[in-house]
Coordinates of C-alpha atoms in Angstrom, one line a residue:
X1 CA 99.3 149.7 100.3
X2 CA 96.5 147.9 99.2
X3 CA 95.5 150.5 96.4
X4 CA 99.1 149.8 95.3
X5 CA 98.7 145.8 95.3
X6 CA 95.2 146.1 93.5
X7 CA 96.4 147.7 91.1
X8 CA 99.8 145.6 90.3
X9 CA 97.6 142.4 90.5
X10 CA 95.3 144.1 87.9
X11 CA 98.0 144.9 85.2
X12 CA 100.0 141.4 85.9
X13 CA 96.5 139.6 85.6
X14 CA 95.9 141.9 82.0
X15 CA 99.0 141.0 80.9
X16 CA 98.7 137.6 81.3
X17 CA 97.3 136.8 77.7
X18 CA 100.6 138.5 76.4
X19 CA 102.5 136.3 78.2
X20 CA 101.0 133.6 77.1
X21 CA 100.9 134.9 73.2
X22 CA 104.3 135.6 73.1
X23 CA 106.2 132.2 75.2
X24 CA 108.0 130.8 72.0
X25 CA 107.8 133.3 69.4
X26 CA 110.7 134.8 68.3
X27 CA 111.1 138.8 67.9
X28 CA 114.0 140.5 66.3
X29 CA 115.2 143.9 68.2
X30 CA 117.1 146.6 66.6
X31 CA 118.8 149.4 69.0
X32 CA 121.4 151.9 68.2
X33 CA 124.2 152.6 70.2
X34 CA 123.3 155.3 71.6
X35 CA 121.6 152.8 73.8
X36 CA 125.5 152.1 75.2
X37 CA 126.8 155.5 74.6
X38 CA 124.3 157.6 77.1
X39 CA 124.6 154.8 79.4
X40 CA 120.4 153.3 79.1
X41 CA 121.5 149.9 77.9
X42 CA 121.5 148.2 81.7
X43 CA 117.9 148.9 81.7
X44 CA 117.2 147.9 78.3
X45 CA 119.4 144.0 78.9
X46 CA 117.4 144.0 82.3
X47 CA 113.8 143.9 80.1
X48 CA 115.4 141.6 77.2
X49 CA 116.9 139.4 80.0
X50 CA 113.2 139.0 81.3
X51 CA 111.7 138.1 77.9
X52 CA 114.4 135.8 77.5
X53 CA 113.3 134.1 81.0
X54 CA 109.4 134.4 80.1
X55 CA 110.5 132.2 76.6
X56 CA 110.4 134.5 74.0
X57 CA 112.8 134.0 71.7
X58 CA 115.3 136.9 70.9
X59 CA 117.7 138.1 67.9
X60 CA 119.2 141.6 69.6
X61 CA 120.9 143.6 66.3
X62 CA 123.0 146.8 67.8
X63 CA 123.8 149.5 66.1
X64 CA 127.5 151.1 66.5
X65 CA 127.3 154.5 64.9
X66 CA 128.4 156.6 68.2
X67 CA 131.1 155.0 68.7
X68 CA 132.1 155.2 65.3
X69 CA 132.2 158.7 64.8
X70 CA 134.1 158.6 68.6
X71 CA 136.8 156.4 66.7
X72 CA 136.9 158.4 63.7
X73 CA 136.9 161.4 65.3
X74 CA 140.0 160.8 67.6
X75 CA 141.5 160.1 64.4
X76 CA 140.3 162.8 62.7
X77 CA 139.0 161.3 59.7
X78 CA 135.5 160.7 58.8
X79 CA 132.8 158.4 57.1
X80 CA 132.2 159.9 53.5
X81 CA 128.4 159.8 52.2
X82 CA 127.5 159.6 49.0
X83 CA 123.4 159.7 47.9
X84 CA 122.7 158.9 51.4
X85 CA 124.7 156.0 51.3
X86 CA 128.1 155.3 53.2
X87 CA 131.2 155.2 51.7
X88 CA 133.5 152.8 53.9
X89 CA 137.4 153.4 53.2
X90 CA 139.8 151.2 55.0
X91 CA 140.3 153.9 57.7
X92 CA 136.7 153.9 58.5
X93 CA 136.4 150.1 58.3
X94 CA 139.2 149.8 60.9
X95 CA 137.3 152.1 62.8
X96 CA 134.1 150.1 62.4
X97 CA 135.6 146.7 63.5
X98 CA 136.4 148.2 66.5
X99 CA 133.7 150.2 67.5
X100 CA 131.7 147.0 66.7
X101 CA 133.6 145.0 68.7
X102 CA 133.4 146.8 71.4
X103 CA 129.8 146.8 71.3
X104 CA 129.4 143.1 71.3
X105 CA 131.7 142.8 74.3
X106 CA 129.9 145.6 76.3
X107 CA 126.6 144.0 75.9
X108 CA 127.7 140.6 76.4
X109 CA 129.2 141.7 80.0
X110 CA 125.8 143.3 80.7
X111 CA 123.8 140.1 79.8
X112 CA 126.9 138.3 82.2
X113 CA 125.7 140.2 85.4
X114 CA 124.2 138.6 87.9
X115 CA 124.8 140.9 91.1
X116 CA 122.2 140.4 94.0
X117 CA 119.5 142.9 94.4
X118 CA 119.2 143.3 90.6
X119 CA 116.8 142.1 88.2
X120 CA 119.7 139.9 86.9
X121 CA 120.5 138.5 89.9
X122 CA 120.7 134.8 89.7
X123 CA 120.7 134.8 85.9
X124 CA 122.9 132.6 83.9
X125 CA 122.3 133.9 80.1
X126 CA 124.1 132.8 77.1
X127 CA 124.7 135.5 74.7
X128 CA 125.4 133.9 70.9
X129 CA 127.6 136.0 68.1
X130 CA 128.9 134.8 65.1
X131 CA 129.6 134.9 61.3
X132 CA 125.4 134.4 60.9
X133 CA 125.7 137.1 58.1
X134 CA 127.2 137.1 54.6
X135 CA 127.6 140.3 53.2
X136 CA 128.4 141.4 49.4
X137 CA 129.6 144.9 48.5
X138 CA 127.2 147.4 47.8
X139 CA 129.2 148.0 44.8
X140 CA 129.2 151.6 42.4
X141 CA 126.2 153.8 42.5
X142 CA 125.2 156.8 40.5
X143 CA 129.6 156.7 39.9
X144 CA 130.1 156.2 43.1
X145 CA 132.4 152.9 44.8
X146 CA 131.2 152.5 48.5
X147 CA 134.4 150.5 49.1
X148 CA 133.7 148.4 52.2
X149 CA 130.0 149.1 52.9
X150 CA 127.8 146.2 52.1
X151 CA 124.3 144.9 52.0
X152 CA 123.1 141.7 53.2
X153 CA 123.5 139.0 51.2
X154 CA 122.3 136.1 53.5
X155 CA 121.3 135.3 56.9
X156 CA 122.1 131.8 58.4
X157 CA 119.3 131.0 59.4
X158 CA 119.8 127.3 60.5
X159 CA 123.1 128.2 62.8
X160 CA 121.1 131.0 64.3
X161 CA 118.0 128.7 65.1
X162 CA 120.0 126.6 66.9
X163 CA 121.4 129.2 68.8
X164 CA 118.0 130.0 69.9
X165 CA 116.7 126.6 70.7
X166 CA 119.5 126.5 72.7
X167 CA 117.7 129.1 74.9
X168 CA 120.8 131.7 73.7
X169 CA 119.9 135.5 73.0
X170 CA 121.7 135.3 69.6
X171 CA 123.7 139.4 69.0
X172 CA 124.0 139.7 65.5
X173 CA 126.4 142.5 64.2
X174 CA 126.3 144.8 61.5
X175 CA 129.4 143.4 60.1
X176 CA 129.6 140.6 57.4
X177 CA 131.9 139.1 55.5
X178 CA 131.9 138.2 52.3
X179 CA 132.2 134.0 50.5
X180 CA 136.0 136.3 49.4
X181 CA 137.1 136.7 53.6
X182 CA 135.9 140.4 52.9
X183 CA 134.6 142.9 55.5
X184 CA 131.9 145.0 54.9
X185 CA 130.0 147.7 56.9
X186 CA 126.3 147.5 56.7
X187 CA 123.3 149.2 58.1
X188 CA 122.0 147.5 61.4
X189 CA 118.2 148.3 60.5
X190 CA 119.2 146.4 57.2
X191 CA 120.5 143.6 59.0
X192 CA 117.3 143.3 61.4
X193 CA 115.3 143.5 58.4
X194 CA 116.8 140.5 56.7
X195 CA 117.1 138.5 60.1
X196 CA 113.1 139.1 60.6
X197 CA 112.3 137.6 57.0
X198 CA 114.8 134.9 57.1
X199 CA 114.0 133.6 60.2
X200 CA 109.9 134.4 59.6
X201 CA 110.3 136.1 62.9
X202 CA 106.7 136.9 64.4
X203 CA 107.9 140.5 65.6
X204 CA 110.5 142.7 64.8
X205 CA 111.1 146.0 67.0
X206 CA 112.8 149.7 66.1
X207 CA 114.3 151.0 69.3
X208 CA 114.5 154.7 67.9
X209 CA 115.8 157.9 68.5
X210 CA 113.7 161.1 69.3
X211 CA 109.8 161.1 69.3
X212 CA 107.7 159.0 67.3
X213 CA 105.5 159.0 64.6
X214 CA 102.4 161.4 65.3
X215 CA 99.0 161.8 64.3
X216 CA 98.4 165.4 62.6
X217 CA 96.8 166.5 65.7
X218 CA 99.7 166.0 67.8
X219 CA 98.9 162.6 69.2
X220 CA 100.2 159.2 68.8
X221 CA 100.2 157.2 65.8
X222 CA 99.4 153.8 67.7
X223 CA 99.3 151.8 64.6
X224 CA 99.2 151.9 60.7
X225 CA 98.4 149.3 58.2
X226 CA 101.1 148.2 55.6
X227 CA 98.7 149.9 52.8
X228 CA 98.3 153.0 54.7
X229 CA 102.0 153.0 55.8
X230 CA 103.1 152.8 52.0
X231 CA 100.1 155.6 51.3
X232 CA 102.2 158.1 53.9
X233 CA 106.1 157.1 54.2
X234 CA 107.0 155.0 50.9
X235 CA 107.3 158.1 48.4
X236 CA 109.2 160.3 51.6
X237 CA 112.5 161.7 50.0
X238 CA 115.5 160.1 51.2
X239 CA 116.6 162.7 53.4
X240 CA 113.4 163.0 55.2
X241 CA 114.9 161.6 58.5
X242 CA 115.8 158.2 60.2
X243 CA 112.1 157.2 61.7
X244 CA 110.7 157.7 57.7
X245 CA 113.6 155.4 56.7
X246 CA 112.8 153.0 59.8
X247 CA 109.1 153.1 58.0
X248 CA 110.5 152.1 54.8
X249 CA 112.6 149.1 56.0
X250 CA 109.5 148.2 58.4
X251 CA 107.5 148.3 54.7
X252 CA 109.8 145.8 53.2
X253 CA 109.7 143.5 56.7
X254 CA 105.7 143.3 56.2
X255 CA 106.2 142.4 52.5
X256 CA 108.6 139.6 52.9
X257 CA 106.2 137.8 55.2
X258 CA 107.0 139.5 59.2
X259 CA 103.7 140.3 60.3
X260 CA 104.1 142.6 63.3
X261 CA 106.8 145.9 62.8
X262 CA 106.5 147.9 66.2
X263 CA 108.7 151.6 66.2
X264 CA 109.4 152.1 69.7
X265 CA 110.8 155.3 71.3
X266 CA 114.6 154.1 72.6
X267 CA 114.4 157.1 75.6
X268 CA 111.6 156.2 77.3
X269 CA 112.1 153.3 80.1
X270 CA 110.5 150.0 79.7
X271 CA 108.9 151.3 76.0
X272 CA 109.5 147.1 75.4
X273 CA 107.8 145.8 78.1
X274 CA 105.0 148.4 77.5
X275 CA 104.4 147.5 73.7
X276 CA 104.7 144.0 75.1
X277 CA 102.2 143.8 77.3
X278 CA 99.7 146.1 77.5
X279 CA 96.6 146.3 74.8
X280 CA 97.2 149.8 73.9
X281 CA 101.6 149.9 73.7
X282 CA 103.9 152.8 73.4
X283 CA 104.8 153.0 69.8
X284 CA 103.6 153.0 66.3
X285 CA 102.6 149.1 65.1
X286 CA 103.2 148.3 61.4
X287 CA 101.1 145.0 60.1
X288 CA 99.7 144.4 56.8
X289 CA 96.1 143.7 57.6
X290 CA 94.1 146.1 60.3
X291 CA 95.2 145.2 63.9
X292 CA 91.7 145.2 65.5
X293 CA 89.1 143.2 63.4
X294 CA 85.5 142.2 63.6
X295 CA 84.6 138.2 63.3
X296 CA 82.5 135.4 64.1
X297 CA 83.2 134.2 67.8
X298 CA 84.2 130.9 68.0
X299 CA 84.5 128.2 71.3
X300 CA 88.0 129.9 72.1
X301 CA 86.2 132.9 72.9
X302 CA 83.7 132.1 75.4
X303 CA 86.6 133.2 78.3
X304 CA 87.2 136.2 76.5
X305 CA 83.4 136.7 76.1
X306 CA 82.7 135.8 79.8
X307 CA 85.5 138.4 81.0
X308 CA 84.2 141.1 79.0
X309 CA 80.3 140.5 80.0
X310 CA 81.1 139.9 84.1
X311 CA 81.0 143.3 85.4
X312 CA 77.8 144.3 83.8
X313 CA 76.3 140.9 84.7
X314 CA 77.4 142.1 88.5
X315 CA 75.6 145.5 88.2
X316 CA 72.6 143.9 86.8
X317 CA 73.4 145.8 83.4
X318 CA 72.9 142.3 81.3
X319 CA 71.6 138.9 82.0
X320 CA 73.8 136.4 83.5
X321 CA 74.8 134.2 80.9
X322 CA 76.8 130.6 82.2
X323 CA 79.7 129.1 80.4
X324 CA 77.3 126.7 79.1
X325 CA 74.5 128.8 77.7
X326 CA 77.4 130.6 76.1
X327 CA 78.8 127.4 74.5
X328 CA 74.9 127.0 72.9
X329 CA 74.9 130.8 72.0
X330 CA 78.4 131.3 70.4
X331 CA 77.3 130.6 66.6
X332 CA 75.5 134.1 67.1
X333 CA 78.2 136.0 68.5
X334 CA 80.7 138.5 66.8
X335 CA 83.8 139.4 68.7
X336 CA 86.2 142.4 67.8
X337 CA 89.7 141.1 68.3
X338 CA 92.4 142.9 69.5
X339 CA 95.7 140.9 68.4
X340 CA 93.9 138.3 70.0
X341 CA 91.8 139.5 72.9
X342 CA 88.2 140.3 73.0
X343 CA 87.5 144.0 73.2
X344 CA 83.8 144.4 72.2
X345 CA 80.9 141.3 71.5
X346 CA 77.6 141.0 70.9
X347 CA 75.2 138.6 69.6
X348 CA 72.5 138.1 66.9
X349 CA 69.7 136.1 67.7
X350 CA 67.3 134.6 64.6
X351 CA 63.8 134.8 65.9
X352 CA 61.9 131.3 65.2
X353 CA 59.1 131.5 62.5
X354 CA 59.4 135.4 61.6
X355 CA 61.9 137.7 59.9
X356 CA 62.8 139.5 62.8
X357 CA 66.2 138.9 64.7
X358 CA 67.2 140.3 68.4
X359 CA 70.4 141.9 68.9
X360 CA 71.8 140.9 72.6
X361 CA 74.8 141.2 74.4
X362 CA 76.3 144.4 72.8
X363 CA 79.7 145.1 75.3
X364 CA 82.7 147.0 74.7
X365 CA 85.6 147.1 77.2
X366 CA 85.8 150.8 79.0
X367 CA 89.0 151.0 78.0
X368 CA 87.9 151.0 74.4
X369 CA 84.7 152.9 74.4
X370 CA 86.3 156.1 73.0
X371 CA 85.7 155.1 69.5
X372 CA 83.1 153.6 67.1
X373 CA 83.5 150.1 68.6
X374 CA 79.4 149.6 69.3
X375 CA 78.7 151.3 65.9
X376 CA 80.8 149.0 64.2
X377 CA 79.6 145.7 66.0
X378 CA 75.9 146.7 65.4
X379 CA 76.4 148.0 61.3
X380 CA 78.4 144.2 61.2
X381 CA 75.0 142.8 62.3
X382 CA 72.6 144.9 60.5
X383 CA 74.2 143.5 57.3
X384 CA 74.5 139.6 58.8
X385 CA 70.5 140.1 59.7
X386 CA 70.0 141.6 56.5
X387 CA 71.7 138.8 54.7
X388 CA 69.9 136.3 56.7
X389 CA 66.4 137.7 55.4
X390 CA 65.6 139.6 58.4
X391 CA 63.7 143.0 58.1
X392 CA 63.5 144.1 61.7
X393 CA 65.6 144.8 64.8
X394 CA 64.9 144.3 68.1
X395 CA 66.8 145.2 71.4
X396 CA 65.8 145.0 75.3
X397 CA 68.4 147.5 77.1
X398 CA 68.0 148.9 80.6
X399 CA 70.6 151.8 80.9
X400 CA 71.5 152.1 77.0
X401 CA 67.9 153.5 75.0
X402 CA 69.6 156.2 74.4
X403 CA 72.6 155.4 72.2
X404 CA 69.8 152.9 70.5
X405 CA 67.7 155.8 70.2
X406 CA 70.7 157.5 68.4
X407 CA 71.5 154.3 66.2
X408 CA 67.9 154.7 64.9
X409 CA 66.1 152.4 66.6
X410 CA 62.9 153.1 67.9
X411 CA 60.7 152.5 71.6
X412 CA 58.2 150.2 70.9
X413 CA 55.6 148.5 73.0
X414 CA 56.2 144.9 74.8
X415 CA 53.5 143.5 72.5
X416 CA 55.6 144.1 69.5
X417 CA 58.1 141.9 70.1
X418 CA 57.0 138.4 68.2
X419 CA 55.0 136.1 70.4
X420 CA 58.2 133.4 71.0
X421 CA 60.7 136.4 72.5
X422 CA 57.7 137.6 74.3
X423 CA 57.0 135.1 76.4
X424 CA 60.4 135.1 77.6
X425 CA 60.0 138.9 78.5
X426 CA 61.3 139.5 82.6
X427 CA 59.0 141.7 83.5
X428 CA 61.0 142.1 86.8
X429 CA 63.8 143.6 85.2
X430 CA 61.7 145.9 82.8
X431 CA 63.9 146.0 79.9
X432 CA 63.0 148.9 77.3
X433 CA 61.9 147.4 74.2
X434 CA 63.2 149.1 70.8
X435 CA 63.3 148.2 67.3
X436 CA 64.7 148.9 63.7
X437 CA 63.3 148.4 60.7
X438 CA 66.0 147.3 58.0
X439 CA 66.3 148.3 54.5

């Protein structure tokens, strides 16, 4: 039992950053309904429910396709495609109202529960709908008249902020009506898209269907930049499958200003809270700049500095640095941020009256010492020493001569180091003296 309590307290203290990060921000949450049709969406209101209740601020855009081709196919008639695109006669757009419809009230009784011994229980949410979306036809292409399907035309975006302060969840449908009192049938994905921009919403999030994106050796794609999701998934042919066109319209959210796409696989349980609020998340993450990035450290950092450093300060690893020496120190750090926690630091230290520096403090987070973290953190300071006129390295290390060894650093004798670092050498810990010469 108390294995089981370590380890909760561990994740809800990790995931305590995320909290924080995301009270006030508002994300924009497309979902299918299949979600309604195989009978998942109880769960997936019970994790939007809690968002709602730890502040975040949430536009929910269902989907309705199921249950269209349920309608359609009782009646035996049948949504015509044409290019890839719908073609919405007045049968299908009947058929489309409803199924729509009947979405919206489904979800809104599943946001209404509050039965005891449930994660609702207790809850009083407001669920917000309305005309927030003006469509326009989609008009004759390649000779074609799609009828009643439609694109967006506008999103109001002052009614649905208001909704939101409010504390509402605001369910937008993929229905709109024309300035004319027209109906039209548009894409969900299409309406999330245009929600995200119009409301410069700081996340938007695919609930898919199937696997996700992969790697080409059969493992995760955990994020892509907007460059690199263009380079891969813009030129895809039409009919190369939903999640490609899910890329596409994640593409266009990045370029009009949304700064955070996540692809997240509908099946599996929880895949919101996951993505969320863990470092790593379940899905695919689409941004337009790289989502881990090297920097200078600023005062804000020092926790996230302190945190990282603890444990190897405990095993006698690194020097024990206080809050305050830190504070003196933090114009020579360089942190790699990870969507705004520390993952890896480490410090550059000019050496008084000679051109030789002192790299110190060189962590990465276990969790994170798979990759080419420490190789990138010590190339970013080879160049900043570099640029600052230095021409040697130097390192004192206990347990890690090796991987300098391996960086190209070099043992060297205690006497080498310049007379200032000297005289601060512990010659009760021992350190292992190395350095590099730069070119």
């Amino acid at each position: 039992m108390t294995d089981r309590l370590d380890a909760w307290v561990d994740w809800f203290r990790q995931s305590s950053p995320f909290i924080h990060a995301h009270r006030g921000r508002t994300f924009v949450i497309s979902v299918g309904g299949e979600a309604l049709s195989e009978g998942t969406a109880a769960a997936l209101v019970h994790d939007l429910a809690l968002l709602n209740g730890l502040g975040i601020r949430l536009v929910l855009v269902p989907g309705a396709r199921p249950q269209v081709e349920e309608r359609l196919n009782a009646r035996g008639a049948a949504i015509r495609y044409a290019n890839g695109l719908r073609v919405t006669d007045a049968e299908a757009l009947d058929a489309v109202v409803d199924a729509v419809g009947s979405v919206r009230l489904a979800i809104e009784a599943l946001f209404s529960m509050g039965l005891a011994n449930s994660p609702m229980a207790g809850l009083r949410l407001q669920v917000a709908s309305g005309n927030f979306v003006t469509a326009r036809p989609l008009g004759v292409r390649a000779g074609v008249d799609h009828l009643h399907t439609g694109e967006v035309r506008r999103i109001d975006t002052a009614a649905v902020r208001q909704r939101l302060d409010d504390g509402a969840v605001v369910l937008m449908s993929p229905l709109g009506v024309s300035p004319t009192g027209e109906q039209f049938n548009l894409y969900a994905e299409d309406v999330a898209v245009a929600a995200a921009r119009g409301l410069q919403a700081d996340k938007l999030l695919f609930l898919h269907e199937g696997e996700g994106l992969m790697n080409a050796d059969g493992t995760p794609l955990g994020e892509l930049t907007l460059d690199e999701a263009r380079e891969r998934f813009e030129a895809a042919p039409a009919d190369a499958g939903p999640l490609h066109a899910q890329v596409n319209r994640a593409i266009a959210a990045c370029r009009g200003g949304v700064p955070r796409v996540h692809l997240l696989p509908r099946q599996r349980d929880g895949a919101l809270l996951g993505e969320l609020f863990s470092r790593d998340g379940v899905g695919t993450l689409i941004m337009p700049q790289a989502f881990e990035r090297l920097r200078a450290a600023g005062i804000d950092d020092i926790s996230g500095i302190l945190a990282l450093i603890a444990p190897l300060e405990a095993d006698g690893t690194l020097v024990r640095r206080t809050r305050e020496r830190l504070e003196t120190e933090i114009d020579d750090f360089t942190v790699m941020d990870r969507e705004g926690t520390v993952v890896a630091c480490a410090a550059l230290h000019r050496i008084d009256g000679t051109s030789a520096a002192e790299i110190a403090c060189l962590v990465v987070h276990p969790d994170y010492r798979d990759g080419h973290r420490g190789r990138q953190l010590l190339a970013r300071l080879e160049r900043d020493a570099l640029a600052a006129g230095c021409d040697r390295l130097f390192v004192l290390t206990t347990r890690t001569a090796h991987w300098f060894r391996e960086q190209g650093f070099a043992p060297t004798a205690t006497e080498s180091l310049p007379a200032e670092r000297r005289a601060f050498y512990n010659l009760g810990r021992g350190s292992k003296v190395l350095v590099k010469a730069l070119v």
